[in-house]
Coordinates of C-alpha atoms and ligand atoms in Angstrom, one line a residue:
M534 CA -16.5 0.2 27.9
V535 CA -19.2 2.8 27.3
V536 CA -17.9 6.3 28.0
S537 CA -19.9 9.4 28.8
P538 CA -19.1 12.7 27.2
G539 CA -16.2 14.8 28.5
T540 CA -14.4 12.2 30.5
A541 CA -11.0 12.2 28.8
Q542 CA -8.3 14.6 27.6
K543 CA -8.0 15.8 24.0
P544 CA -5.3 13.6 22.4
E545 CA -2.1 14.7 20.8
A546 CA -1.9 14.1 17.1
D547 CA -2.2 10.4 16.5
T548 CA 1.1 9.4 15.0
L549 CA 0.8 5.7 15.3
T550 CA -0.9 5.4 11.9
D551 CA -0.2 6.8 8.5
F552 CA -3.5 8.6 8.5
D553 CA -6.2 9.5 10.9
A554 CA -8.8 8.6 8.4
V555 CA -8.9 6.8 5.1
V556 CA -11.9 7.4 2.9
I557 CA -12.6 4.8 0.2
G558 CA -14.1 6.6 -2.8
A559 CA -14.0 10.1 -4.3
G560 CA -17.6 10.3 -5.4
V561 CA -20.4 12.5 -4.1
S562 CA -20.1 11.3 -0.5
G563 CA -16.3 10.8 -0.4
L564 CA -15.6 14.3 -1.5
Y565 CA -17.8 15.8 1.1
Q566 CA -16.5 13.5 3.8
L567 CA -13.0 14.6 3.0
Y568 CA -14.0 18.3 3.2
R569 CA -15.6 17.7 6.6
L570 CA -12.7 15.7 8.1
R571 CA -10.2 18.3 7.0
E572 CA -12.2 20.8 9.0
L573 CA -11.4 18.7 12.0
G574 CA -7.7 18.9 11.2
L575 CA -7.4 15.2 10.4
R576 CA -4.8 13.6 8.3
V577 CA -7.0 12.1 5.6
R578 CA -6.3 10.2 2.4
V579 CA -9.0 9.3 -0.1
F580 CA -8.3 6.2 -2.3
E581 CA -10.2 6.3 -5.6
T582 CA -10.1 3.6 -8.2
G583 CA -10.8 6.0 -11.1
S584 CA -8.5 8.6 -12.5
G585 CA -10.9 11.4 -11.6
V586 CA -13.4 12.5 -9.0
G587 CA -17.1 11.8 -9.3
G588 CA -17.8 8.1 -8.5
T589 CA -21.0 7.2 -10.2
W590 CA -20.7 10.3 -12.4
Y591 CA -17.1 9.5 -13.3
W592 CA -17.9 5.9 -14.4
N593 CA -21.4 6.0 -15.9
R594 CA -20.7 8.0 -19.0
Y595 CA -23.0 5.8 -21.2
P596 CA -25.0 7.5 -23.9
G597 CA -27.9 9.4 -22.3
A598 CA -26.7 9.1 -18.7
R599 CA -28.4 11.9 -16.6
F600 CA -30.0 12.7 -13.3
D601 CA -33.5 11.6 -12.5
S602 CA -33.4 14.1 -9.6
E603 CA -33.7 17.8 -10.2
S604 CA -30.1 19.2 -10.5
W605 CA -30.8 22.0 -8.1
T606 CA -31.8 19.5 -5.4
Y607 CA -28.9 17.3 -6.1
G608 CA -26.0 19.7 -5.7
Y609 CA -24.2 20.0 -2.3
S610 CA -26.0 22.3 0.1
F611 CA -23.1 22.9 2.6
S612 CA -21.5 25.9 0.9
P613 CA -23.4 29.1 0.3
E614 CA -20.5 30.3 -1.9
L615 CA -20.7 27.1 -4.0
L616 CA -24.5 27.6 -4.4
E617 CA -23.9 31.2 -5.4
Q618 CA -21.2 30.3 -8.0
W619 CA -22.6 27.2 -9.8
D620 CA -25.2 27.6 -12.5
W621 CA -27.0 24.4 -13.5
E622 CA -27.7 24.2 -17.2
E623 CA -30.5 21.6 -17.2
H624 CA -33.2 20.7 -14.7
F625 CA -32.0 17.1 -15.0
A626 CA -28.2 17.4 -15.7
G627 CA -26.5 15.0 -18.0
Q628 CA -23.5 13.1 -16.9
P629 CA -21.0 15.5 -18.5
E630 CA -22.5 18.4 -16.6
T631 CA -22.5 16.5 -13.3
E632 CA -18.9 15.4 -13.7
R633 CA -18.0 19.0 -14.4
Y634 CA -19.8 20.1 -11.3
L635 CA -18.0 17.5 -9.1
N636 CA -14.6 18.5 -10.6
Y637 CA -15.5 22.2 -9.9
V638 CA -16.2 21.2 -6.2
A639 CA -12.9 19.3 -6.0
D640 CA -11.0 22.3 -7.4
K641 CA -12.8 24.9 -5.4
F642 CA -12.1 23.2 -2.1
E643 CA -8.7 21.9 -3.2
L644 CA -9.7 18.4 -2.4
R645 CA -7.4 16.7 -4.9
R646 CA -4.3 17.0 -2.8
D647 CA -5.7 14.4 -0.4
I648 CA -7.0 12.1 -3.1
Q649 CA -4.9 9.2 -4.5
F650 CA -6.4 8.2 -7.9
K651 CA -6.0 4.9 -9.6
S652 CA -5.9 3.3 -6.2
R653 CA -8.3 0.5 -5.8
V654 CA -8.6 -0.8 -2.2
T655 CA -8.5 -4.6 -2.2
S656 CA -8.4 -5.3 1.5
A657 CA -8.9 -3.6 4.9
H658 CA -8.1 -5.5 8.0
Y659 CA -8.7 -4.3 11.6
R660 CA -5.7 -4.6 14.0
E661 CA -6.8 -4.7 17.6
A662 CA -3.4 -4.0 19.1
T663 CA -3.2 -0.6 17.5
R664 CA -7.0 0.0 17.1
S665 CA -6.4 0.8 13.5
W666 CA -7.0 -0.5 10.0
D667 CA -4.4 -1.8 7.5
V668 CA -5.5 -0.9 4.0
T669 CA -4.0 -2.5 1.0
L670 CA -4.3 -1.3 -2.6
E671 CA -4.4 -3.4 -5.7
D672 CA -0.8 -2.6 -6.5
G673 CA 0.3 -3.9 -3.1
R674 CA 0.9 -0.6 -1.3
R675 CA -0.2 -0.6 2.3
Y676 CA -1.3 2.1 4.7
S677 CA -2.6 2.3 8.2
T678 CA -5.4 4.4 9.5
R679 CA -7.3 4.9 12.7
F680 CA -10.7 5.3 11.0
L681 CA -11.8 3.5 7.9
I682 CA -14.6 5.3 6.1
T683 CA -16.4 3.7 3.2
A684 CA -17.9 6.1 0.7
I685 CA -18.3 3.4 -2.0
G686 CA -21.7 4.1 -3.2
V687 CA -24.8 2.0 -3.5
L688 CA -24.6 1.1 -7.2
S689 CA -21.0 0.8 -7.9
A690 CA -20.3 -2.9 -8.4
P691 CA -21.4 -3.5 -12.0
T692 CA -22.4 -7.0 -13.0
M693 CA -22.2 -8.7 -16.4
P694 CA -24.8 -11.3 -17.3
R695 CA -24.0 -14.9 -16.7
I696 CA -24.3 -15.8 -20.4
A697 CA -21.9 -18.2 -22.2
G698 CA -19.6 -16.6 -24.7
V699 CA -19.5 -13.0 -23.4
D700 CA -15.7 -12.9 -23.9
T701 CA -15.9 -14.2 -27.4
F702 CA -17.6 -11.3 -29.1
R703 CA -15.4 -9.6 -31.6
G704 CA -17.1 -6.2 -31.9
L705 CA -17.2 -3.5 -29.2
S706 CA -19.0 -4.6 -26.0
C707 CA -19.3 -2.7 -22.8
H708 CA -21.2 -2.5 -19.5
T709 CA -22.9 0.9 -19.2
H710 CA -20.9 1.5 -16.0
H711 CA -17.6 1.1 -17.9
W712 CA -18.5 3.2 -20.9
P713 CA -15.3 4.6 -22.5
K714 CA -14.4 8.3 -22.3
E715 CA -13.9 8.5 -26.1
P716 CA -17.1 9.1 -28.1
V717 CA -18.7 6.0 -29.7
S718 CA -20.5 6.5 -33.0
F719 CA -23.6 4.4 -33.7
G720 CA -24.3 5.7 -37.2
G721 CA -24.8 2.8 -39.6
K722 CA -24.0 0.3 -36.8
R723 CA -26.0 -2.7 -35.6
V724 CA -26.3 -2.3 -31.9
A725 CA -27.7 -4.6 -29.1
V726 CA -28.7 -3.4 -25.6
I727 CA -29.3 -6.1 -23.0
G728 CA -31.2 -4.8 -20.0
T729 CA -34.0 -2.3 -19.6
G730 CA -33.5 -0.7 -16.1
A731 CA -32.9 3.0 -15.7
S732 CA -29.5 2.7 -17.4
G733 CA -30.9 0.7 -20.3
V734 CA -33.8 3.0 -20.8
Q735 CA -31.6 6.1 -21.1
T736 CA -29.1 4.2 -23.3
I737 CA -31.7 2.9 -25.6
T738 CA -33.3 6.2 -26.1
E739 CA -30.0 8.0 -26.9
V740 CA -28.6 5.3 -29.1
A741 CA -31.8 5.1 -31.1
R742 CA -31.3 8.7 -32.3
T743 CA -28.4 7.8 -34.6
V744 CA -28.2 4.0 -34.8
G745 CA -28.2 2.0 -37.9
H746 CA -30.3 -0.8 -36.3
L747 CA -31.0 -1.4 -32.6
S748 CA -32.1 -4.6 -30.9
V749 CA -33.3 -4.4 -27.3
F750 CA -33.1 -7.6 -25.3
Q751 CA -35.6 -7.2 -22.6
R752 CA -36.1 -9.7 -19.7
T753 CA -38.4 -7.6 -17.5
P754 CA -40.2 -4.5 -18.7
Q755 CA -40.2 -1.5 -16.4
W756 CA -42.9 1.1 -15.6
C757 CA -41.3 4.2 -17.0
A758 CA -42.6 7.7 -16.7
P759 CA -41.6 10.9 -18.6
L760 CA -38.7 13.0 -17.3
H761 CA -39.7 16.3 -19.0
N762 CA -36.2 17.7 -18.9
A763 CA -35.6 21.3 -20.0
R764 CA -32.8 23.8 -20.0
I765 CA -32.6 26.3 -17.1
S766 CA -32.9 29.9 -18.2
K767 CA -30.9 32.6 -16.4
E768 CA -34.0 33.9 -14.8
E769 CA -35.0 30.4 -13.6
M770 CA -31.5 29.9 -12.1
R771 CA -31.8 33.3 -10.3
Q772 CA -35.1 32.1 -8.8
I773 CA -33.7 28.7 -7.9
R774 CA -30.7 30.4 -6.2
A775 CA -33.0 32.7 -4.3
N776 CA -35.0 29.7 -3.1
Y777 CA -32.2 27.3 -2.2
R778 CA -33.0 27.5 1.5
E779 CA -36.6 26.5 1.0
I780 CA -35.6 23.8 -1.6
F781 CA -33.3 22.1 0.8
A782 CA -35.6 22.5 3.7
R783 CA -38.4 20.8 1.7
C784 CA -36.1 18.0 0.7
Q785 CA -35.4 17.4 4.4
Q786 CA -39.1 17.0 5.0
T787 CA -39.9 14.4 2.4
Y788 CA -39.6 10.6 2.7
G789 CA -36.7 10.3 0.3
C790 CA -35.1 13.8 0.4
F791 CA -36.6 14.5 -3.1
I792 CA -38.5 17.7 -3.8
H793 CA -41.7 15.6 -4.3
A794 CA -43.8 14.8 -1.3
S795 CA -46.5 12.3 -1.4
D796 CA -50.1 13.5 -1.6
P797 CA -52.0 13.1 1.7
R798 CA -55.0 11.6 0.0
A799 CA -55.6 7.9 -0.6
T800 CA -56.5 6.8 -4.1
H801 CA -60.1 5.9 -3.3
E802 CA -60.8 9.1 -1.5
V803 CA -61.3 10.9 -4.8
T804 CA -63.6 10.1 -7.7
P805 CA -62.3 8.2 -10.7
E806 CA -62.5 11.5 -12.7
Q807 CA -60.4 13.4 -10.1
R808 CA -58.0 10.5 -9.9
E809 CA -57.5 10.4 -13.7
A810 CA -57.0 14.2 -13.8
F811 CA -54.5 14.1 -11.0
W812 CA -52.5 11.3 -12.7
E813 CA -52.6 13.1 -16.1
K814 CA -51.2 16.2 -14.3
L815 CA -48.4 14.2 -12.7
Y816 CA -47.6 12.5 -16.0
E817 CA -47.1 15.9 -17.6
E818 CA -44.9 17.2 -14.8
P819 CA -41.1 16.8 -14.6
G820 CA -39.3 14.3 -12.4
F821 CA -40.4 11.8 -9.8
G822 CA -43.7 13.4 -8.9
I823 CA -45.7 10.5 -10.3
W824 CA -43.8 8.1 -8.1
M825 CA -43.1 10.2 -5.0
G826 CA -45.8 12.8 -5.2
N827 CA -48.7 10.4 -5.9
F828 CA -51.5 9.3 -3.6
R829 CA -50.1 8.1 -0.3
D830 CA -51.2 4.5 -0.7
I831 CA -50.1 3.5 -4.2
L832 CA -47.0 1.7 -2.8
V833 CA -48.9 -0.2 -0.1
D834 CA -52.4 -0.8 -1.2
R835 CA -52.7 -3.5 -3.9
E836 CA -55.9 -2.0 -5.4
A837 CA -54.5 1.5 -5.5
N838 CA -51.3 0.2 -7.1
A839 CA -53.3 -1.8 -9.7
L840 CA -55.2 1.4 -10.7
I841 CA -52.0 3.5 -11.2
S842 CA -50.4 0.6 -13.0
D843 CA -53.4 0.5 -15.3
F844 CA -53.0 4.2 -16.0
L845 CA -49.4 3.7 -17.0
A846 CA -50.3 0.7 -19.1
R847 CA -52.7 2.8 -21.0
K848 CA -50.0 5.4 -21.6
I849 CA -47.7 2.7 -23.0
R850 CA -50.5 1.5 -25.3
Q851 CA -51.1 5.1 -26.5
R852 CA -47.5 5.8 -27.2
V853 CA -46.4 2.5 -28.9
K854 CA -48.0 2.0 -32.3
D855 CA -47.7 -1.8 -32.6
P856 CA -50.1 -3.3 -30.1
A857 CA -48.0 -6.5 -29.8
V858 CA -44.9 -4.5 -28.9
A859 CA -46.8 -2.3 -26.5
E860 CA -48.0 -5.4 -24.6
K861 CA -44.5 -6.7 -24.3
L862 CA -43.4 -3.4 -22.8
I863 CA -46.1 -3.6 -20.1
P864 CA -44.8 -5.1 -16.8
R865 CA -46.9 -8.1 -15.6
N866 CA -44.9 -9.3 -12.6
H867 CA -44.8 -6.1 -10.6
G868 CA -46.8 -3.0 -10.0
F869 CA -45.9 0.6 -10.7
G870 CA -43.3 2.0 -8.4
T871 CA -42.4 -1.3 -6.7
R872 CA -39.1 -1.1 -8.6
R873 CA -37.1 2.1 -9.1
V874 CA -39.1 4.0 -11.8
P875 CA -36.9 4.9 -14.8
L876 CA -37.6 8.3 -16.1
E877 CA -37.6 8.6 -19.9
S878 CA -37.4 11.1 -22.7
G879 CA -39.1 9.4 -25.6
Y880 CA -38.3 5.9 -24.6
Y881 CA -41.6 4.3 -25.8
E882 CA -41.5 6.1 -29.1
V883 CA -38.2 4.4 -29.9
Y884 CA -40.2 1.3 -30.5
N885 CA -42.1 3.0 -33.3
Q886 CA -38.9 3.4 -35.3
P887 CA -38.6 0.9 -38.2
N888 CA -34.9 0.3 -37.3
V889 CA -35.6 -0.8 -33.7
Q890 CA -36.6 -4.3 -32.6
L891 CA -37.7 -5.6 -29.2
V892 CA -36.6 -9.1 -28.3
D893 CA -38.4 -10.6 -25.3
V894 CA -35.8 -12.9 -23.8
K895 CA -38.4 -14.5 -21.5
Q896 CA -40.0 -15.9 -24.7
T897 CA -36.8 -16.5 -26.6
P898 CA -33.9 -16.8 -24.1
I899 CA -30.4 -15.7 -24.9
E900 CA -28.4 -19.0 -25.3
R901 CA -25.0 -17.5 -25.8
I902 CA -23.0 -14.5 -27.0
T903 CA -21.2 -15.5 -30.2
P904 CA -18.2 -13.9 -31.9
S905 CA -20.5 -12.0 -34.2
G906 CA -23.5 -11.3 -32.0
I907 CA -26.2 -13.0 -29.9
K908 CA -27.9 -16.4 -30.3
T909 CA -31.3 -16.8 -28.8
S910 CA -33.5 -19.9 -28.7
D911 CA -35.0 -19.0 -32.1
A912 CA -32.5 -16.7 -34.0
E913 CA -28.9 -15.6 -34.5
Y914 CA -28.3 -11.9 -34.5
E915 CA -25.2 -10.1 -35.8
F916 CA -24.0 -6.9 -34.1
D917 CA -21.2 -4.4 -34.2
I918 CA -21.8 -3.3 -30.6
I919 CA -23.3 -5.0 -27.6
I920 CA -24.2 -2.8 -24.6
Y921 CA -24.7 -4.5 -21.3
A922 CA -27.1 -2.4 -19.2
T923 CA -27.3 -5.3 -16.8
G924 CA -27.1 -3.5 -13.5
F925 CA -25.2 -3.8 -10.3
D926 CA -24.6 -6.0 -7.3
A927 CA -26.3 -3.3 -5.3
I928 CA -25.7 -1.9 -1.8
T929 CA -23.5 -4.7 -0.4
G930 CA -21.7 -5.6 -3.7
S931 CA -19.1 -2.9 -3.4
F932 CA -18.3 -4.1 0.2
D933 CA -18.2 -7.7 -0.9
R934 CA -15.5 -6.8 -3.5
I935 CA -13.1 -5.6 -0.7
D936 CA -11.7 -8.1 1.7
I937 CA -12.9 -6.3 4.8
R938 CA -12.1 -8.1 8.1
G939 CA -12.8 -6.9 11.6
V940 CA -12.1 -8.3 15.0
D941 CA -10.5 -11.8 14.9
M942 CA -10.3 -11.4 11.1
A943 CA -14.0 -11.9 10.7
L944 CA -15.0 -11.3 7.1
L945 CA -17.7 -8.7 6.5
K946 CA -19.0 -10.5 3.5
E947 CA -19.6 -13.6 5.6
K948 CA -21.3 -11.6 8.3
W949 CA -23.7 -10.2 5.8
K950 CA -24.3 -13.3 3.7
D951 CA -28.0 -13.5 4.8
G952 CA -28.4 -9.7 4.6
P953 CA -26.7 -6.7 6.1
Q954 CA -26.7 -6.0 9.8
T955 CA -25.7 -2.6 10.9
F956 CA -26.3 0.1 13.4
L957 CA -27.9 3.0 11.6
G958 CA -26.4 1.8 8.4
I959 CA -23.2 3.5 9.6
L960 CA -21.5 1.1 12.0
V961 CA -21.1 -2.7 12.2
D962 CA -20.4 -4.6 15.5
G963 CA -17.2 -6.5 15.2
F964 CA -15.7 -3.8 12.8
P965 CA -14.5 -1.1 15.1
N966 CA -13.6 2.3 13.7
M967 CA -15.2 1.5 10.4
L968 CA -17.8 4.0 9.4
M969 CA -20.0 3.8 6.4
V970 CA -21.3 6.8 4.5
M971 CA -24.5 5.6 2.9
G972 CA -24.0 2.0 4.0
P973 CA -26.7 -0.7 3.8
H974 CA -29.8 0.0 6.0
A975 CA -29.1 3.7 6.1
G976 CA -31.7 6.2 5.0
L977 CA -31.4 6.3 1.2
G978 CA -33.0 8.7 -1.3
N979 CA -31.9 11.7 -3.3
F980 CA -28.3 10.8 -2.9
P981 CA -26.4 13.9 -2.0
R982 CA -29.0 15.0 0.5
A983 CA -28.7 11.7 2.4
A984 CA -25.0 11.5 1.9
E985 CA -24.4 15.0 3.4
Y986 CA -26.3 14.0 6.4
S987 CA -24.4 10.7 6.8
A988 CA -21.0 12.4 6.4
D989 CA -22.0 15.1 8.9
W990 CA -23.0 12.4 11.4
V991 CA -19.7 10.5 10.9
T992 CA -17.8 13.7 11.3
G993 CA -19.6 14.5 14.5
L994 CA -18.8 11.1 15.9
I995 CA -15.1 11.3 15.0
H996 CA -15.0 14.8 16.5
F997 CA -16.6 13.5 19.7
A998 CA -14.1 10.6 19.9
R999 CA -11.0 12.8 19.3
E1000 CA -12.1 15.4 21.8
R1001 CA -12.2 12.7 24.4
G1002 CA -9.1 10.7 23.4
L1003 CA -11.3 7.7 22.4
T1004 CA -9.6 5.4 19.9
R1005 CA -12.1 2.6 19.5
I1006 CA -15.7 3.1 18.3
E1007 CA -17.9 0.1 17.7
A1008 CA -21.6 -0.6 17.5
T1009 CA -22.9 -3.1 20.1
A1010 CA -24.3 -6.4 18.9
A1011 CA -27.6 -5.5 20.6
G1012 CA -27.7 -2.1 18.9
A1013 CA -27.0 -3.6 15.5
A1014 CA -29.7 -6.3 16.1
D1015 CA -32.2 -3.7 17.2
W1016 CA -31.6 -1.5 14.2
T1017 CA -31.7 -4.5 11.8
D1018 CA -35.0 -5.6 13.3
H1019 CA -36.3 -2.0 13.0
V1020 CA -35.2 -1.8 9.3
I1021 CA -37.0 -5.0 8.5
A1022 CA -40.1 -3.9 10.4
S1023 CA -40.2 -0.6 8.6
S1024 CA -40.5 -2.4 5.3
Q1025 CA -43.5 -4.4 6.3
G1026 CA -46.5 -3.9 4.1
L1027 CA -44.6 -2.1 1.4
L1028 CA -45.3 -3.7 -2.0
F1029 CA -41.7 -3.4 -3.2
T1030 CA -40.7 -6.2 -0.7
E1031 CA -42.6 -8.7 -2.8
V1032 CA -40.7 -7.9 -6.0
D1033 CA -37.3 -9.0 -7.3
S1034 CA -35.0 -6.0 -7.9
W1035 CA -31.7 -4.5 -6.7
M1036 CA -33.7 -2.9 -3.9
T1037 CA -34.5 -6.3 -2.5
G1038 CA -31.0 -7.6 -3.0
I1039 CA -31.7 -9.8 -6.0
N1040 CA -29.1 -10.1 -8.7
R1041 CA -29.3 -13.3 -10.7
N1042 CA -25.8 -12.7 -12.1
V1043 CA -24.3 -13.0 -8.6
E1044 CA -23.9 -16.1 -6.6
G1045 CA -25.8 -16.0 -3.3
K1046 CA -28.0 -13.0 -4.3
Q1047 CA -31.1 -14.9 -5.3
T1048 CA -33.1 -14.5 -2.1
R1049 CA -34.9 -11.3 -1.3
R1050 CA -33.8 -9.4 1.7
I1051 CA -34.3 -5.9 3.1
M1052 CA -31.4 -3.8 1.9
R1053 CA -32.5 -0.2 2.7
Y1054 CA -34.2 1.6 5.5
S1055 CA -37.8 2.2 4.5
G1056 CA -38.9 4.4 7.4
G1057 CA -38.2 7.6 5.5
H1058 CA -35.3 10.0 5.9
P1059 CA -36.9 12.3 8.5
A1060 CA -37.3 9.3 10.8
F1061 CA -33.8 8.1 10.0
R1062 CA -32.3 11.5 10.9
E1063 CA -34.4 11.7 14.1
R1064 CA -32.9 8.4 15.3
C1065 CA -29.4 9.3 14.4
D1066 CA -29.7 12.7 15.9
A1067 CA -30.9 11.1 19.1
V1068 CA -27.9 8.8 19.3
A1069 CA -25.6 11.8 18.9
A1070 CA -27.5 13.9 21.4
G1071 CA -27.3 11.1 23.9
G1072 CA -23.5 11.2 23.8
Y1073 CA -23.3 8.1 21.6
R1074 CA -24.0 6.0 24.7
E1075 CA -25.5 3.3 22.5
L1076 CA -22.0 2.7 21.1
S1077 CA -19.1 0.9 22.6
L1078 CA -16.4 3.6 23.0
A1079 CA -12.9 3.2 24.5
Ligands
LIG1506 P1 -31.1 -2.5 -13.1 O1 -32.2 -1.6 -12.8 O2 -30.8 -3.6 -12.2 O3 -31.4 -3.2 -14.6 C1 -30.7 -4.2 -15.1 C2 -31.4 -4.8 -16.3 O4 -30.6 -5.8 -16.9 C3 -32.7 -5.4 -15.9 O5 -33.6 -5.1 -17.0 C4 -32.4 -6.9 -15.9 O6 -33.5 -7.7 -16.1 C5 -31.4 -6.9 -17.0 N1 -30.6 -8.1 -17.0 C6 -29.6 -8.4 -16.1 N2 -29.1 -9.6 -16.4 C7 -29.7 -10.1 -17.5 C8 -29.5 -11.2 -18.3 N3 -28.7 -12.2 -18.0 N4 -30.3 -11.3 -19.4 C9 -31.1 -10.3 -19.7 N5 -31.3 -9.2 -19.0 C10 -30.6 -9.1 -17.9 O7 -29.8 -1.7 -13.4 P2 -29.6 -0.2 -14.0 O8 -30.5 0.0 -15.1 O9 -28.1 0.0 -14.2 O10 -30.1 0.7 -12.8 C11 -29.7 0.5 -11.5 C12 -30.1 1.7 -10.6 O11 -29.1 2.7 -10.9 C13 -31.4 2.3 -11.0 O12 -32.5 1.7 -10.5 C14 -31.2 3.7 -10.4 O13 -31.4 3.7 -9.0 C15 -29.7 3.9 -10.7 N6 -29.7 4.7 -11.9 C16 -30.0 6.0 -11.9 C17 -30.0 6.8 -13.0 C18 -30.5 8.2 -12.9 O14 -30.5 8.8 -11.9 N7 -30.9 8.8 -13.9 C19 -29.7 6.2 -14.2 C20 -29.3 4.9 -14.3 C21 -29.3 4.2 -13.1 P3 -34.4 -8.1 -14.9 O15 -35.2 -6.9 -14.5 O16 -35.2 -9.2 -15.4 O17 -33.5 -8.6 -13.8

């Protein structure tokens, strides 16, 4: 039944369930979702696997972990008081600072009293008779809730490589996501890092500062660009604070909610000299400008992409002294920006250190992990520490790890086996009352900017439903099919779709994730918001409400 606004009475408090809403995850989006739902007066419980708040910034405490977004664009925007009180220390905050920030937010808004830590949700089953969800934790405890809200992140299901012998290594070994809270010393140690994505690049650069000997096992090189981090002076912070309104407004206007907007010119509209000067300028500037603030066609036009890739290749050759090593560090199977660009702070110079070795595992594949190290096709290496920077089962992985079942016990993982199907990345037909903050096929980007919008939209919908006594919210199959088609169409022509990466759903360490699919909405966040706002303004008529 589709209901128009204002047709029912406001309900009494819903006492059929333990909670009005369960939020899974106390990271950036879960914390804010809790804050917003409390404003509605809901009985909310957040279940969080970790023992503290922060999600990504609670888990990923690996050496060198830090933002690639400007800190002052990353913080929450919803509270003027919070903006007034919090001083960022660095333009690109390290993990400890971000974790401190999120703890500060949790304390300031007294969020902890509704968060249950060390509580991993293992299953969530929809019950039609009561229009509610039964949520089960790893320890067997069970709760019921009207609304199930997933705030489980995009990159939160880490994956170990499928290499024989991983469990046999006798030294310290750890995935970057699971890095221990206690400090790890690398002085005099023989360390291996497997993986050269954004996590690997940061880890390698930091470990190299103090390591005895470092071996990097690289399968695919990345196009990295300089971060140019710096401390924020008191005066700079004062200016940032005075400009928050403009900063957030600008983020709303850009494709990915970052401060960087693409240049309106096409690559070939300028002379080679102008092009070179522009790229030199971007290379010297902090943050994602070279990726997001570049000529408008570098991610769609093969020739333009080849030119910017060539510029970056020249930079690598300039910075790495050994030409053979430099060539190994230059990507050959994808162009600049078609994978997520890792930002670096001296990454390439690491390979000029005499105690650092680059092992190309495409040339000499890893055969197994041994009790004392790593065996490749041509050598055996001994290590004290092996770091797995091997990435995540992205976007849908954290959903797949929970037994989520909707109407008639249909399994979400099964429904999405050929790729996600959602309405606005927020709702799924057949899974009533489940709402996803930053779900697959939602508008992605500078995470908190997009997450705040998503959580606001979810809050608006729940408010609408409660005002009208509606207890069942579901996407229609037609709505989900239309949105899925639109998401796929919006990625047409973008070069990233031709490349294996987490952004195209590839993870060779996970069964069933070997085929590329469209995992994110590529129409840009302004278009995403426009569509979502229209659905809300239309009284959610495109949903099935009862
Ligand atoms: P990733 O980009 O997926 O990189 C994983 C790396 O591990 C790749 O180099 C991959 O090689 C390699 N790998 C996986 N299995 C392997 C195997 N069996 N043998 C050898 N190599 C293997 O993962 P990530 O670096 O954790 O980054 C994921 C995303 O998290 C980033 O793209 C970014 O969005 C986010 N992140 C953000 C920040 C930040 O804001 N500063 C920092 C870190 C991460 P292939 O490429 O050949 O598969």
